[in-house]
């Protein structure tokens, strides 16, 4: 059984407050390695959580779907920021070039564009609409959703490698 929406929203508000506060602290540390990508990572997390809050609190189907679609901005910013943080923090910033950042951003940008235009192609969601009891559903799992998920997990795993190198 899922917790009531009000509990989830309260936890998400805490997540936004924590993420935003940590982003402000990271911003102050910008000359230090990893600080700028960490700001982007925390900002992406905060945008993602904020969109979920608005999606859960929306009064209409279109508003719910709009916030769900906009949430993809945060979802796709997090893995790119994570890999950039891991590289910069561990002293591998020679790999952080404009070209490489642009290449890392191709799938996230395409994913956000596909999310915003979902109604025309159905590549991210299996179904989006309203159930018989009035619940808004944006069931994910379309063909591009698998690509976005795989890419997210790939960058997550690749970001762990340099971090683990610091520990050993």
PDB file of C-alpha atoms in Angstrom, residues 57-130:
ATOM      1  CA  UNK A  57      -1.088  18.231  -6.520  1.00  0.00           C
ATOM      2  CA  UNK A  58      -2.454  19.116  -9.952  1.00  0.00           C
ATOM      3  CA  UNK A  59      -6.179  19.659 -10.346  1.00  0.00           C
ATOM      4  CA  UNK A  60      -6.442  18.521 -13.964  1.00  0.00           C
ATOM      5  CA  UNK A  61      -5.183  15.755 -16.213  1.00  0.00           C
ATOM      6  CA  UNK A  62      -3.382  18.192 -18.489  1.00  0.00           C
ATOM      7  CA  UNK A  63      -1.602  19.849 -15.545  1.00  0.00           C
ATOM      8  CA  UNK A  64      -0.537  16.471 -14.167  1.00  0.00           C
ATOM      9  CA  UNK A  65       0.832  15.384 -17.525  1.00  0.00           C
ATOM     10  CA  UNK A  66       2.574  18.734 -18.049  1.00  0.00           C
ATOM     11  CA  UNK A  67       4.408  18.461 -14.721  1.00  0.00           C
ATOM     12  CA  UNK A  68       5.270  14.818 -15.412  1.00  0.00           C
ATOM     13  CA  UNK A  69       6.774  15.815 -18.751  1.00  0.00           C
ATOM     14  CA  UNK A  70       8.704  18.746 -17.265  1.00  0.00           C
ATOM     15  CA  UNK A  71      10.084  16.424 -14.597  1.00  0.00           C
ATOM     16  CA  UNK A  72      12.179  14.791 -17.299  1.00  0.00           C
ATOM     17  CA  UNK A  73      14.426  17.883 -17.273  1.00  0.00           C
ATOM     18  CA  UNK A  74      15.547  17.024 -13.750  1.00  0.00           C
ATOM     19  CA  UNK A  75      15.587  13.276 -14.379  1.00  0.00           C
ATOM     20  CA  UNK A  76      17.968  13.623 -17.300  1.00  0.00           C
ATOM     21  CA  UNK A  77      20.149  16.353 -15.757  1.00  0.00           C
ATOM     22  CA  UNK A  78      21.092  14.171 -12.784  1.00  0.00           C
ATOM     23  CA  UNK A  79      23.101  11.415 -14.552  1.00  0.00           C
ATOM     24  CA  UNK A  80      25.055  13.868 -16.719  1.00  0.00           C
ATOM     25  CA  UNK A  81      25.854  16.037 -13.697  1.00  0.00           C
ATOM     26  CA  UNK A  82      26.827  12.903 -11.736  1.00  0.00           C
ATOM     27  CA  UNK A  83      29.416  11.723 -14.273  1.00  0.00           C
ATOM     28  CA  UNK A  84      30.806  15.268 -14.586  1.00  0.00           C
ATOM     29  CA  UNK A  85      31.016  15.530 -10.783  1.00  0.00           C
ATOM     30  CA  UNK A  86      32.800  12.175 -10.516  1.00  0.00           C
ATOM     31  CA  UNK A  87      35.334  13.100 -13.198  1.00  0.00           C
ATOM     32  CA  UNK A  88      36.040  16.588 -11.875  1.00  0.00           C
ATOM     33  CA  UNK A  89      36.134  15.608  -8.205  1.00  0.00           C
ATOM     34  CA  UNK A  90      38.616  12.811  -8.862  1.00  0.00           C
ATOM     35  CA  UNK A  91      40.952  14.977 -10.928  1.00  0.00           C
ATOM     36  CA  UNK A  92      39.961  13.588 -14.319  1.00  0.00           C
ATOM     37  CA  UNK A  93      38.719  16.942 -15.592  1.00  0.00           C
ATOM     38  CA  UNK A  94      40.767  16.592 -18.784  1.00  0.00           C
ATOM     39  CA  UNK A  95      37.818  14.507 -20.008  1.00  0.00           C
ATOM     40  CA  UNK A  96      35.386  17.352 -19.394  1.00  0.00           C
ATOM     41  CA  UNK A  97      35.467  19.194 -22.696  1.00  0.00           C
ATOM     42  CA  UNK A  98      32.667  21.057 -24.439  1.00  0.00           C
ATOM     43  CA  UNK A  99      32.552  18.283 -27.006  1.00  0.00           C
ATOM     44  CA  UNK A 100      32.240  15.520 -24.396  1.00  0.00           C
ATOM     45  CA  UNK A 101      29.598  17.418 -22.409  1.00  0.00           C
ATOM     46  CA  UNK A 102      27.651  17.938 -25.644  1.00  0.00           C
ATOM     47  CA  UNK A 103      27.920  14.232 -26.466  1.00  0.00           C
ATOM     48  CA  UNK A 104      26.839  13.250 -22.947  1.00  0.00           C
ATOM     49  CA  UNK A 105      23.832  15.570 -23.326  1.00  0.00           C
ATOM     50  CA  UNK A 106      22.464  14.164 -26.612  1.00  0.00           C
ATOM     51  CA  UNK A 107      20.261  11.447 -25.091  1.00  0.00           C
ATOM     52  CA  UNK A 108      19.036  13.680 -22.225  1.00  0.00           C
ATOM     53  CA  UNK A 109      18.080  16.495 -24.626  1.00  0.00           C
ATOM     54  CA  UNK A 110      16.333  14.046 -26.966  1.00  0.00           C
ATOM     55  CA  UNK A 111      14.512  12.522 -24.001  1.00  0.00           C
ATOM     56  CA  UNK A 112      13.226  15.889 -22.783  1.00  0.00           C
ATOM     57  CA  UNK A 113      12.115  16.770 -26.325  1.00  0.00           C
ATOM     58  CA  UNK A 114      10.343  13.410 -26.635  1.00  0.00           C
ATOM     59  CA  UNK A 115       8.678  13.917 -23.242  1.00  0.00           C
ATOM     60  CA  UNK A 116       7.322  17.314 -24.245  1.00  0.00           C
ATOM     61  CA  UNK A 117       6.035  15.970 -27.566  1.00  0.00           C
ATOM     62  CA  UNK A 118       4.854  12.609 -26.191  1.00  0.00           C
ATOM     63  CA  UNK A 119       1.293  12.997 -27.472  1.00  0.00           C
ATOM     64  CA  UNK A 120       2.557  12.817 -31.074  1.00  0.00           C
ATOM     65  CA  UNK A 121       4.567   9.587 -30.926  1.00  0.00           C
ATOM     66  CA  UNK A 122       4.117   7.596 -27.682  1.00  0.00           C
ATOM     67  CA  UNK A 123       7.802   6.694 -27.325  1.00  0.00           C
ATOM     68  CA  UNK A 124       8.122   7.303 -23.563  1.00  0.00           C
ATOM     69  CA  UNK A 125       4.793   6.187 -22.154  1.00  0.00           C
ATOM     70  CA  UNK A 126       2.807   3.021 -22.640  1.00  0.00           C
ATOM     71  CA  UNK A 127      -0.307   4.955 -21.722  1.00  0.00           C
ATOM     72  CA  UNK A 128      -1.128   8.410 -20.462  1.00  0.00           C
ATOM     73  CA  UNK A 129      -4.595   9.301 -19.342  1.00  0.00           C
ATOM     74  CA  UNK A 130      -7.217   8.915 -16.630  1.00  0.00           C
TER      75      UNK A 130
END
